[in-house]
């Protein structure tokens, strides 16, 4: 079965420190992977995606993610966290059994808290 | 740029009432969908549409109806609201091909009492 796991409900980091939000996946074939961010009482905003090519993907707001096929992971990273990065982060993978519809399977989300 | 627009943002319903969540997009996207977000469960697909006049069920369709009379609009109807439908609802749209970025609306917070 296809799935996405975000093993940490919450991640806490100090402002200025590097941050990592973890994501692992299980799909058939080549995965299309996405990261979205949700600020309080707001919709999901697209951060970045991996379709093919370079394993290191750069996205919005200074975030990047590394695709690791052997570990089936797609961890989100940022070299220096900001308090304004505090939000709920979702990892998602394309559903390969969606019959051609562009459908995503989402992880449960990880709440990132950056403290001053 | 408006993107994906949802209304209302907040709504309280009584059990048994019906209502419609409105969704409109101005990006000429063929694909539109509705997801619900519940704590600890990520987002789950309710219904989707691959074009005007075409709709289909997602993972959790029971209690909801949709229609797609135009490319721009994709309303979600709750037929007889139940407390289990208390959730945050997101409308989304994208171009059709796999891997295209899906864009989400701001969300509709619904409470059924």
JSON list of C-alpha atoms in Angstrom, two decimals:
[
{"chain": "A", "resi": 1, "resn": "UNK", "atom": "CA", "xyz": [0.00, 0.00, 0.00]},
{"chain": "A", "resi": 2, "resn": "UNK", "atom": "CA", "xyz": [1.15, 3.51, -0.71]},
{"chain": "A", "resi": 3, "resn": "UNK", "atom": "CA", "xyz": [1.86, 5.67, 2.29]},
{"chain": "A", "resi": 4, "resn": "UNK", "atom": "CA", "xyz": [3.73, 8.65, 3.64]},
{"chain": "A", "resi": 5, "resn": "UNK", "atom": "CA", "xyz": [5.11, 8.77, 7.16]},
{"chain": "A", "resi": 6, "resn": "UNK", "atom": "CA", "xyz": [6.15, 11.82, 9.12]},
{"chain": "A", "resi": 7, "resn": "UNK", "atom": "CA", "xyz": [7.60, 10.21, 12.23]},
{"chain": "A", "resi": 8, "resn": "UNK", "atom": "CA", "xyz": [7.65, 13.35, 14.37]},
{"chain": "A", "resi": 9, "resn": "UNK", "atom": "CA", "xyz": [4.47, 15.08, 15.47]},
{"chain": "A", "resi": 10, "resn": "UNK", "atom": "CA", "xyz": [6.47, 18.10, 16.54]},
{"chain": "A", "resi": 11, "resn": "UNK", "atom": "CA", "xyz": [9.95, 19.49, 15.96]},
{"chain": "A", "resi": 12, "resn": "UNK", "atom": "CA", "xyz": [11.40, 22.24, 18.11]},
{"chain": "A", "resi": 13, "resn": "UNK", "atom": "CA", "xyz": [14.48, 24.24, 17.13]},
{"chain": "A", "resi": 14, "resn": "UNK", "atom": "CA", "xyz": [16.11, 27.48, 18.18]},
{"chain": "A", "resi": 15, "resn": "UNK", "atom": "CA", "xyz": [16.13, 30.39, 15.78]},
{"chain": "A", "resi": 16, "resn": "UNK", "atom": "CA", "xyz": [19.30, 30.38, 13.71]},
{"chain": "A", "resi": 17, "resn": "UNK", "atom": "CA", "xyz": [19.83, 26.63, 14.04]},
{"chain": "A", "resi": 18, "resn": "UNK", "atom": "CA", "xyz": [19.39, 24.22, 11.14]},
{"chain": "A", "resi": 19, "resn": "UNK", "atom": "CA", "xyz": [16.10, 22.37, 10.96]},
{"chain": "A", "resi": 20, "resn": "UNK", "atom": "CA", "xyz": [15.05, 19.03, 9.55]},
{"chain": "A", "resi": 21, "resn": "UNK", "atom": "CA", "xyz": [11.52, 17.72, 9.14]},
{"chain": "A", "resi": 22, "resn": "UNK", "atom": "CA", "xyz": [11.51, 14.04, 8.28]},
{"chain": "A", "resi": 23, "resn": "UNK", "atom": "CA", "xyz": [9.45, 12.18, 5.69]},
{"chain": "A", "resi": 24, "resn": "UNK", "atom": "CA", "xyz": [9.57, 8.62, 4.44]},
{"chain": "A", "resi": 25, "resn": "UNK", "atom": "CA", "xyz": [7.40, 7.09, 1.75]},
{"chain": "A", "resi": 26, "resn": "UNK", "atom": "CA", "xyz": [6.26, 3.80, 0.32]},
{"chain": "A", "resi": 27, "resn": "UNK", "atom": "CA", "xyz": [5.09, 3.75, -3.30]},
{"chain": "A", "resi": 28, "resn": "UNK", "atom": "CA", "xyz": [5.43, 1.63, -6.40]},
{"chain": "A", "resi": 29, "resn": "UNK", "atom": "CA", "xyz": [7.70, 2.92, -9.12]},
{"chain": "A", "resi": 30, "resn": "UNK", "atom": "CA", "xyz": [9.28, 6.36, -9.22]},
{"chain": "A", "resi": 31, "resn": "UNK", "atom": "CA", "xyz": [7.88, 8.69, -6.59]},
{"chain": "A", "resi": 32, "resn": "UNK", "atom": "CA", "xyz": [6.74, 12.25, -7.12]},
{"chain": "A", "resi": 33, "resn": "UNK", "atom": "CA", "xyz": [7.23, 13.95, -3.75]},
{"chain": "A", "resi": 34, "resn": "UNK", "atom": "CA", "xyz": [5.96, 17.25, -2.40]},
{"chain": "A", "resi": 35, "resn": "UNK", "atom": "CA", "xyz": [6.24, 19.47, 0.67]},
{"chain": "A", "resi": 36, "resn": "UNK", "atom": "CA", "xyz": [3.53, 21.91, 1.72]},
{"chain": "A", "resi": 37, "resn": "UNK", "atom": "CA", "xyz": [3.38, 24.33, 4.64]},
{"chain": "A", "resi": 38, "resn": "UNK", "atom": "CA", "xyz": [0.29, 25.50, 6.51]},
{"chain": "A", "resi": 39, "resn": "UNK", "atom": "CA", "xyz": [0.43, 28.63, 8.63]},
{"chain": "A", "resi": 40, "resn": "UNK", "atom": "CA", "xyz": [-2.21, 29.08, 11.36]},
{"chain": "A", "resi": 41, "resn": "UNK", "atom": "CA", "xyz": [-5.73, 29.44, 9.93]},
{"chain": "A", "resi": 42, "resn": "UNK", "atom": "CA", "xyz": [-4.38, 29.47, 6.40]},
{"chain": "A", "resi": 43, "resn": "UNK", "atom": "CA", "xyz": [-4.37, 27.15, 3.43]},
{"chain": "A", "resi": 44, "resn": "UNK", "atom": "CA", "xyz": [-1.56, 24.88, 2.28]},
{"chain": "A", "resi": 45, "resn": "UNK", "atom": "CA", "xyz": [1.24, 26.59, 0.45]},
{"chain": "A", "resi": 46, "resn": "UNK", "atom": "CA", "xyz": [3.49, 24.69, -1.95]},
{"chain": "A", "resi": 47, "resn": "UNK", "atom": "CA", "xyz": [7.16, 24.63, -0.92]},
{"chain": "A", "resi": 48, "resn": "UNK", "atom": "CA", "xyz": [8.91, 22.27, -3.32]},
{"chain": "A", "resi": 49, "resn": "UNK", "atom": "CA", "xyz": [8.67, 19.02, -5.22]},
{"chain": "A", "resi": 50, "resn": "UNK", "atom": "CA", "xyz": [10.82, 16.23, -6.57]},
{"chain": "A", "resi": 51, "resn": "UNK", "atom": "CA", "xyz": [9.86, 14.67, -9.88]},
{"chain": "A", "resi": 52, "resn": "UNK", "atom": "CA", "xyz": [13.17, 13.64, -11.39]},
{"chain": "A", "resi": 53, "resn": "UNK", "atom": "CA", "xyz": [16.74, 14.85, -11.69]},
{"chain": "A", "resi": 54, "resn": "UNK", "atom": "CA", "xyz": [18.95, 16.28, -8.96]},
{"chain": "A", "resi": 55, "resn": "UNK", "atom": "CA", "xyz": [18.29, 14.67, -5.59]},
{"chain": "A", "resi": 56, "resn": "UNK", "atom": "CA", "xyz": [18.60, 18.03, -3.82]},
{"chain": "A", "resi": 57, "resn": "UNK", "atom": "CA", "xyz": [15.58, 20.19, -4.51]},
{"chain": "A", "resi": 58, "resn": "UNK", "atom": "CA", "xyz": [15.45, 23.87, -3.59]},
{"chain": "A", "resi": 59, "resn": "UNK", "atom": "CA", "xyz": [12.16, 25.56, -2.85]},
{"chain": "A", "resi": 60, "resn": "UNK", "atom": "CA", "xyz": [10.49, 28.62, -1.41]},
{"chain": "A", "resi": 61, "resn": "UNK", "atom": "CA", "xyz": [11.56, 30.55, 1.70]},
{"chain": "A", "resi": 62, "resn": "UNK", "atom": "CA", "xyz": [15.05, 28.99, 1.76]},
{"chain": "A", "resi": 63, "resn": "UNK", "atom": "CA", "xyz": [13.83, 25.42, 2.21]},
{"chain": "A", "resi": 64, "resn": "UNK", "atom": "CA", "xyz": [15.34, 22.44, 0.46]},
{"chain": "A", "resi": 65, "resn": "UNK", "atom": "CA", "xyz": [14.74, 18.70, 0.48]},
{"chain": "A", "resi": 66, "resn": "UNK", "atom": "CA", "xyz": [16.88, 15.72, -0.34]},
{"chain": "A", "resi": 67, "resn": "UNK", "atom": "CA", "xyz": [15.49, 12.72, -2.14]},
{"chain": "A", "resi": 68, "resn": "UNK", "atom": "CA", "xyz": [17.12, 9.49, -1.00]},
{"chain": "A", "resi": 69, "resn": "UNK", "atom": "CA", "xyz": [15.90, 6.51, -2.97]},
{"chain": "A", "resi": 70, "resn": "UNK", "atom": "CA", "xyz": [17.73, 3.86, -0.94]},
{"chain": "A", "resi": 71, "resn": "UNK", "atom": "CA", "xyz": [16.26, 5.13, 2.31]},
{"chain": "A", "resi": 72, "resn": "UNK", "atom": "CA", "xyz": [12.90, 6.08, 0.71]},
{"chain": "A", "resi": 73, "resn": "UNK", "atom": "CA", "xyz": [13.13, 9.47, 2.36]},
{"chain": "A", "resi": 74, "resn": "UNK", "atom": "CA", "xyz": [12.48, 13.06, 1.41]},
{"chain": "A", "resi": 75, "resn": "UNK", "atom": "CA", "xyz": [13.50, 15.16, 4.42]},
{"chain": "A", "resi": 76, "resn": "UNK", "atom": "CA", "xyz": [12.86, 18.90, 4.45]},
{"chain": "A", "resi": 77, "resn": "UNK", "atom": "CA", "xyz": [15.74, 21.10, 5.57]},
{"chain": "A", "resi": 78, "resn": "UNK", "atom": "CA", "xyz": [16.69, 24.70, 6.16]},
{"chain": "A", "resi": 79, "resn": "UNK", "atom": "CA", "xyz": [20.16, 25.88, 7.16]},
{"chain": "A", "resi": 80, "resn": "UNK", "atom": "CA", "xyz": [18.98, 28.60, 9.57]},
{"chain": "A", "resi": 81, "resn": "UNK", "atom": "CA", "xyz": [15.49, 28.57, 11.08]},
{"chain": "A", "resi": 82, "resn": "UNK", "atom": "CA", "xyz": [13.36, 31.66, 11.57]},
{"chain": "A", "resi": 83, "resn": "UNK", "atom": "CA", "xyz": [10.59, 32.15, 14.12]},
{"chain": "A", "resi": 84, "resn": "UNK", "atom": "CA", "xyz": [8.30, 32.83, 11.15]},
{"chain": "A", "resi": 85, "resn": "UNK", "atom": "CA", "xyz": [8.94, 29.26, 9.91]},
{"chain": "A", "resi": 86, "resn": "UNK", "atom": "CA", "xyz": [6.76, 27.98, 12.77]},
{"chain": "A", "resi": 87, "resn": "UNK", "atom": "CA", "xyz": [3.91, 26.16, 11.04]},
{"chain": "A", "resi": 88, "resn": "UNK", "atom": "CA", "xyz": [2.49, 22.74, 10.14]},
{"chain": "A", "resi": 89, "resn": "UNK", "atom": "CA", "xyz": [4.41, 20.92, 7.42]},
{"chain": "A", "resi": 90, "resn": "UNK", "atom": "CA", "xyz": [3.01, 18.20, 5.21]},
{"chain": "A", "resi": 91, "resn": "UNK", "atom": "CA", "xyz": [4.87, 15.72, 3.05]},
{"chain": "A", "resi": 92, "resn": "UNK", "atom": "CA", "xyz": [2.93, 14.15, 0.17]},
{"chain": "A", "resi": 93, "resn": "UNK", "atom": "CA", "xyz": [3.44, 11.63, -2.60]},
{"chain": "A", "resi": 94, "resn": "UNK", "atom": "CA", "xyz": [1.64, 11.16, -5.88]},
{"chain": "A", "resi": 95, "resn": "UNK", "atom": "CA", "xyz": [-0.88, 8.33, -5.82]},
{"chain": "A", "resi": 96, "resn": "UNK", "atom": "CA", "xyz": [0.23, 6.03, -8.65]},
{"chain": "A", "resi": 97, "resn": "UNK", "atom": "CA", "xyz": [-3.10, 4.19, -8.58]},
{"chain": "A", "resi": 98, "resn": "UNK", "atom": "CA", "xyz": [-5.27, 7.27, -9.06]},
{"chain": "A", "resi": 99, "resn": "UNK", "atom": "CA", "xyz": [-6.22, 6.35, -12.63]},
{"chain": "A", "resi": 100, "resn": "UNK", "atom": "CA", "xyz": [-4.51, 9.36, -14.12]},
{"chain": "A", "resi": 101, "resn": "UNK", "atom": "CA", "xyz": [-5.95, 11.90, -11.71]},
{"chain": "A", "resi": 102, "resn": "UNK", "atom": "CA", "xyz": [-3.36, 14.17, -10.09]},
{"chain": "A", "resi": 103, "resn": "UNK", "atom": "CA", "xyz": [-3.95, 12.99, -6.52]},
{"chain": "A", "resi": 104, "resn": "UNK", "atom": "CA", "xyz": [-1.67, 13.25, -3.51]},
{"chain": "A", "resi": 105, "resn": "UNK", "atom": "CA", "xyz": [-1.35, 11.04, -0.46]},
{"chain": "A", "resi": 106, "resn": "UNK", "atom": "CA", "xyz": [-0.47, 13.16, 2.58]},
{"chain": "A", "resi": 107, "resn": "UNK", "atom": "CA", "xyz": [1.42, 12.44, 5.73]},
{"chain": "A", "resi": 108, "resn": "UNK", "atom": "CA", "xyz": [-0.13, 13.36, 9.07]},
{"chain": "A", "resi": 109, "resn": "UNK", "atom": "CA", "xyz": [1.89, 16.56, 9.34]},
{"chain": "A", "resi": 110, "resn": "UNK", "atom": "CA", "xyz": [4.71, 17.80, 11.56]},
{"chain": "A", "resi": 111, "resn": "UNK", "atom": "CA", "xyz": [4.37, 20.92, 13.64]},
{"chain": "A", "resi": 112, "resn": "UNK", "atom": "CA", "xyz": [7.54, 22.99, 13.61]},
{"chain": "A", "resi": 113, "resn": "UNK", "atom": "CA", "xyz": [8.14, 25.37, 16.49]},
{"chain": "A", "resi": 114, "resn": "UNK", "atom": "CA", "xyz": [11.05, 27.78, 16.21]},
{"chain": "A", "resi": 115, "resn": "UNK", "atom": "CA", "xyz": [11.80, 29.64, 19.44]},
{"chain": "A", "resi": 116, "resn": "UNK", "atom": "CA", "xyz": [13.82, 32.83, 19.75]},
{"chain": "B", "resi": 1, "resn": "UNK", "atom": "CA", "xyz": [-3.76, 36.78, -8.46]},
{"chain": "B", "resi": 2, "resn": "UNK", "atom": "CA", "xyz": [-6.78, 35.18, -6.78]},
{"chain": "B", "resi": 3, "resn": "UNK", "atom": "CA", "xyz": [-5.77, 31.52, -7.28]},
{"chain": "B", "resi": 4, "resn": "UNK", "atom": "CA", "xyz": [-8.20, 29.21, -5.46]},
{"chain": "B", "resi": 5, "resn": "UNK", "atom": "CA", "xyz": [-10.94, 31.03, -3.55]},
{"chain": "B", "resi": 6, "resn": "UNK", "atom": "CA", "xyz": [-13.13, 29.34, -0.94]},
{"chain": "B", "resi": 7, "resn": "UNK", "atom": "CA", "xyz": [-16.13, 30.63, 0.97]},
{"chain": "B", "resi": 8, "resn": "UNK", "atom": "CA", "xyz": [-17.15, 30.73, 3.74]},
{"chain": "B", "resi": 9, "resn": "UNK", "atom": "CA", "xyz": [-14.02, 30.61, 5.88]},
{"chain": "B", "resi": 10, "resn": "UNK", "atom": "CA", "xyz": [-15.86, 29.72, 9.08]},
{"chain": "B", "resi": 11, "resn": "UNK", "atom": "CA", "xyz": [-19.27, 28.11, 9.52]},
{"chain": "B", "resi": 12, "resn": "UNK", "atom": "CA", "xyz": [-21.22, 26.53, 12.37]},
{"chain": "B", "resi": 13, "resn": "UNK", "atom": "CA", "xyz": [-24.02, 24.15, 11.42]},
{"chain": "B", "resi": 14, "resn": "UNK", "atom": "CA", "xyz": [-26.59, 22.25, 13.41]},
{"chain": "B", "resi": 15, "resn": "UNK", "atom": "CA", "xyz": [-26.87, 18.50, 12.92]},
{"chain": "B", "resi": 16, "resn": "UNK", "atom": "CA", "xyz": [-29.11, 17.76, 9.96]},
{"chain": "B", "resi": 17, "resn": "UNK", "atom": "CA", "xyz": [-28.66, 21.11, 8.23]},
{"chain": "B", "resi": 18, "resn": "UNK", "atom": "CA", "xyz": [-27.35, 21.30, 4.69]},
{"chain": "B", "resi": 19, "resn": "UNK", "atom": "CA", "xyz": [-24.93, 23.79, 3.22]},
{"chain": "B", "resi": 20, "resn": "UNK", "atom": "CA", "xyz": [-22.63, 24.40, 0.27]},
{"chain": "B", "resi": 21, "resn": "UNK", "atom": "CA", "xyz": [-18.96, 25.28, 0.39]},
{"chain": "B", "resi": 22, "resn": "UNK", "atom": "CA", "xyz": [-18.04, 27.37, -2.61]},
{"chain": "B", "resi": 23, "resn": "UNK", "atom": "CA", "xyz": [-14.79, 27.05, -4.54]},
{"chain": "B", "resi": 24, "resn": "UNK", "atom": "CA", "xyz": [-13.56, 28.96, -7.56]},
{"chain": "B", "resi": 25, "resn": "UNK", "atom": "CA", "xyz": [-10.24, 29.07, -9.39]},
{"chain": "B", "resi": 26, "resn": "UNK", "atom": "CA", "xyz": [-9.01, 31.49, -12.01]},
{"chain": "B", "resi": 27, "resn": "UNK", "atom": "CA", "xyz": [-6.03, 29.51, -13.34]},
{"chain": "B", "resi": 28, "resn": "UNK", "atom": "CA", "xyz": [-7.96, 27.55, -16.00]},
{"chain": "B", "resi": 29, "resn": "UNK", "atom": "CA", "xyz": [-7.06, 24.29, -14.27]},
{"chain": "B", "resi": 30, "resn": "UNK", "atom": "CA", "xyz": [-8.83, 21.17, -15.49]},
{"chain": "B", "resi": 31, "resn": "UNK", "atom": "CA", "xyz": [-8.51, 19.29, -12.22]},
{"chain": "B", "resi": 32, "resn": "UNK", "atom": "CA", "xyz": [-10.26, 20.35, -9.03]},
{"chain": "B", "resi": 33, "resn": "UNK", "atom": "CA", "xyz": [-10.78, 18.52, -5.77]},
{"chain": "B", "resi": 34, "resn": "UNK", "atom": "CA", "xyz": [-11.96, 18.74, -2.21]},
{"chain": "B", "resi": 35, "resn": "UNK", "atom": "CA", "xyz": [-9.96, 17.46, 0.76]},
{"chain": "B", "resi": 36, "resn": "UNK", "atom": "CA", "xyz": [-10.75, 17.39, 4.44]},
{"chain": "B", "resi": 37, "resn": "UNK", "atom": "CA", "xyz": [-8.12, 17.85, 7.10]},
{"chain": "B", "resi": 38, "resn": "UNK", "atom": "CA", "xyz": [-8.43, 16.20, 10.48]},
{"chain": "B", "resi": 39, "resn": "UNK", "atom": "CA", "xyz": [-5.85, 16.23, 13.30]},
{"chain": "B", "resi": 40, "resn": "UNK", "atom": "CA", "xyz": [-3.25, 13.51, 12.93]},
{"chain": "B", "resi": 41, "resn": "UNK", "atom": "CA", "xyz": [-4.68, 12.31, 9.61]},
{"chain": "B", "resi": 42, "resn": "UNK", "atom": "CA", "xyz": [-3.27, 14.69, 7.05]},
{"chain": "B", "resi": 43, "resn": "UNK", "atom": "CA", "xyz": [-5.58, 15.51, 4.16]},
{"chain": "B", "resi": 44, "resn": "UNK", "atom": "CA", "xyz": [-8.02, 13.02, 2.68]},
{"chain": "B", "resi": 45, "resn": "UNK", "atom": "CA", "xyz": [-9.66, 13.31, -0.73]},
{"chain": "B", "resi": 46, "resn": "UNK", "atom": "CA", "xyz": [-13.46, 13.67, -0.74]},
{"chain": "B", "resi": 47, "resn": "UNK", "atom": "CA", "xyz": [-14.38, 14.23, -4.39]},
{"chain": "B", "resi": 48, "resn": "UNK", "atom": "CA", "xyz": [-12.56, 15.33, -7.50]},
{"chain": "B", "resi": 49, "resn": "UNK", "atom": "CA", "xyz": [-13.22, 16.47, -11.04]},
{"chain": "B", "resi": 50, "resn": "UNK", "atom": "CA", "xyz": [-11.10, 16.17, -14.17]},
{"chain": "B", "resi": 51, "resn": "UNK", "atom": "CA", "xyz": [-13.14, 18.70, -16.11]},
{"chain": "B", "resi": 52, "resn": "UNK", "atom": "CA", "xyz": [-16.52, 20.37, -16.47]},
{"chain": "B", "resi": 53, "resn": "UNK", "atom": "CA", "xyz": [-19.31, 17.83, -16.23]},
{"chain": "B", "resi": 54, "resn": "UNK", "atom": "CA", "xyz": [-17.07, 15.08, -14.81]},
{"chain": "B", "resi": 55, "resn": "UNK", "atom": "CA", "xyz": [-16.82, 14.21, -11.12]},
{"chain": "B", "resi": 56, "resn": "UNK", "atom": "CA", "xyz": [-15.76, 11.17, -9.14]},
{"chain": "B", "resi": 57, "resn": "UNK", "atom": "CA", "xyz": [-15.43, 9.96, -5.56]},
{"chain": "B", "resi": 58, "resn": "UNK", "atom": "CA", "xyz": [-12.29, 10.06, -3.48]},
{"chain": "B", "resi": 59, "resn": "UNK", "atom": "CA", "xyz": [-11.48, 8.26, -0.24]},
{"chain": "B", "resi": 60, "resn": "UNK", "atom": "CA", "xyz": [-14.20, 9.73, 1.98]},
{"chain": "B", "resi": 61, "resn": "UNK", "atom": "CA", "xyz": [-17.19, 10.74, -0.20]},
{"chain": "B", "resi": 62, "resn": "UNK", "atom": "CA", "xyz": [-20.09, 9.75, 2.03]},
{"chain": "B", "resi": 63, "resn": "UNK", "atom": "CA", "xyz": [-22.30, 12.65, 3.05]},
{"chain": "B", "resi": 64, "resn": "UNK", "atom": "CA", "xyz": [-21.01, 14.97, 0.35]},
{"chain": "B", "resi": 65, "resn": "UNK", "atom": "CA", "xyz": [-22.08, 15.87, -3.18]},
{"chain": "B", "resi": 66, "resn": "UNK", "atom": "CA", "xyz": [-20.27, 17.83, -5.87]},
{"chain": "B", "resi": 67, "resn": "UNK", "atom": "CA", "xyz": [-20.96, 19.17, -9.33]},
{"chain": "B", "resi": 68, "resn": "UNK", "atom": "CA", "xyz": [-18.79, 20.83, -11.96]},
{"chain": "B", "resi": 69, "resn": "UNK", "atom": "CA", "xyz": [-20.85, 22.92, -14.34]},
{"chain": "B", "resi": 70, "resn": "UNK", "atom": "CA", "xyz": [-17.96, 25.22, -15.30]},
{"chain": "B", "resi": 71, "resn": "UNK", "atom": "CA", "xyz": [-14.18, 24.95, -15.37]},
{"chain": "B", "resi": 72, "resn": "UNK", "atom": "CA", "xyz": [-13.91, 27.62, -12.67]},
{"chain": "B", "resi": 73, "resn": "UNK", "atom": "CA", "xyz": [-16.33, 26.41, -9.99]},
{"chain": "B", "resi": 74, "resn": "UNK", "atom": "CA", "xyz": [-16.50, 23.25, -7.89]},
{"chain": "B", "resi": 75, "resn": "UNK", "atom": "CA", "xyz": [-18.97, 23.52, -4.97]},
{"chain": "B", "resi": 76, "resn": "UNK", "atom": "CA", "xyz": [-19.14, 20.93, -2.20]},
{"chain": "B", "resi": 77, "resn": "UNK", "atom": "CA", "xyz": [-22.53, 20.20, -0.69]},
{"chain": "B", "resi": 78, "resn": "UNK", "atom": "CA", "xyz": [-23.12, 18.70, 2.73]},
{"chain": "B", "resi": 79, "resn": "UNK", "atom": "CA", "xyz": [-26.48, 16.97, 2.47]},
{"chain": "B", "resi": 80, "resn": "UNK", "atom": "CA", "xyz": [-27.34, 16.48, 6.16]},
{"chain": "B", "resi": 81, "resn": "UNK", "atom": "CA", "xyz": [-24.54, 17.65, 8.41]},
{"chain": "B", "resi": 82, "resn": "UNK", "atom": "CA", "xyz": [-23.24, 15.33, 11.12]},
{"chain": "B", "resi": 83, "resn": "UNK", "atom": "CA", "xyz": [-20.75, 16.04, 13.95]},
{"chain": "B", "resi": 84, "resn": "UNK", "atom": "CA", "xyz": [-18.30, 13.70, 12.18]},
{"chain": "B", "resi": 85, "resn": "UNK", "atom": "CA", "xyz": [-18.12, 16.26, 9.39]},
{"chain": "B", "resi": 86, "resn": "UNK", "atom": "CA", "xyz": [-16.57, 18.82, 11.71]},
{"chain": "B", "resi": 87, "resn": "UNK", "atom": "CA", "xyz": [-13.31, 19.46, 9.90]},
{"chain": "B", "resi": 88, "resn": "UNK", "atom": "CA", "xyz": [-11.29, 21.86, 7.82]},
{"chain": "B", "resi": 89, "resn": "UNK", "atom": "CA", "xyz": [-12.11, 21.64, 4.13]},
{"chain": "B", "resi": 90, "resn": "UNK", "atom": "CA", "xyz": [-9.70, 22.54, 1.36]},
{"chain": "B", "resi": 91, "resn": "UNK", "atom": "CA", "xyz": [-10.44, 23.03, -2.28]},
{"chain": "B", "resi": 92, "resn": "UNK", "atom": "CA", "xyz": [-7.55, 22.44, -4.67]},
{"chain": "B", "resi": 93, "resn": "UNK", "atom": "CA", "xyz": [-6.81, 22.71, -8.36]},
{"chain": "B", "resi": 94, "resn": "UNK", "atom": "CA", "xyz": [-4.08, 21.79, -10.82]},
{"chain": "B", "resi": 95, "resn": "UNK", "atom": "CA", "xyz": [-3.29, 21.13, -14.42]},
{"chain": "B", "resi": 96, "resn": "UNK", "atom": "CA", "xyz": [-4.04, 17.56, -15.31]},
{"chain": "B", "resi": 97, "resn": "UNK", "atom": "CA", "xyz": [-0.77, 15.77, -15.71]},
{"chain": "B", "resi": 98, "resn": "UNK", "atom": "CA", "xyz": [0.84, 13.84, -12.90]},
{"chain": "B", "resi": 99, "resn": "UNK", "atom": "CA", "xyz": [3.42, 15.81, -11.01]},
{"chain": "B", "resi": 100, "resn": "UNK", "atom": "CA", "xyz": [1.89, 19.21, -11.62]},
{"chain": "B", "resi": 101, "resn": "UNK", "atom": "CA", "xyz": [1.72, 21.33, -8.50]},
{"chain": "B", "resi": 102, "resn": "UNK", "atom": "CA", "xyz": [-1.63, 21.28, -6.73]},
{"chain": "B", "resi": 103, "resn": "UNK", "atom": "CA", "xyz": [-2.77, 24.67, -5.43]},
{"chain": "B", "resi": 104, "resn": "UNK", "atom": "CA", "xyz": [-4.97, 24.93, -2.36]},
{"chain": "B", "resi": 105, "resn": "UNK", "atom": "CA", "xyz": [-7.50, 27.45, -1.16]},
{"chain": "B", "resi": 106, "resn": "UNK", "atom": "CA", "xyz": [-7.38, 29.09, 2.25]},
{"chain": "B", "resi": 107, "resn": "UNK", "atom": "CA", "xyz": [-9.67, 26.51, 3.84]},
{"chain": "B", "resi": 108, "resn": "UNK", "atom": "CA", "xyz": [-13.16, 26.43, 5.33]},
{"chain": "B", "resi": 109, "resn": "UNK", "atom": "CA", "xyz": [-13.45, 25.67, 9.03]},
{"chain": "B", "resi": 110, "resn": "UNK", "atom": "CA", "xyz": [-16.73, 23.83, 9.63]},
{"chain": "B", "resi": 111, "resn": "UNK", "atom": "CA", "xyz": [-18.18, 22.92, 12.99]},
{"chain": "B", "resi": 112, "resn": "UNK", "atom": "CA", "xyz": [-21.30, 20.75, 13.26]},
{"chain": "B", "resi": 113, "resn": "UNK", "atom": "CA", "xyz": [-23.03, 20.88, 16.64]}
]
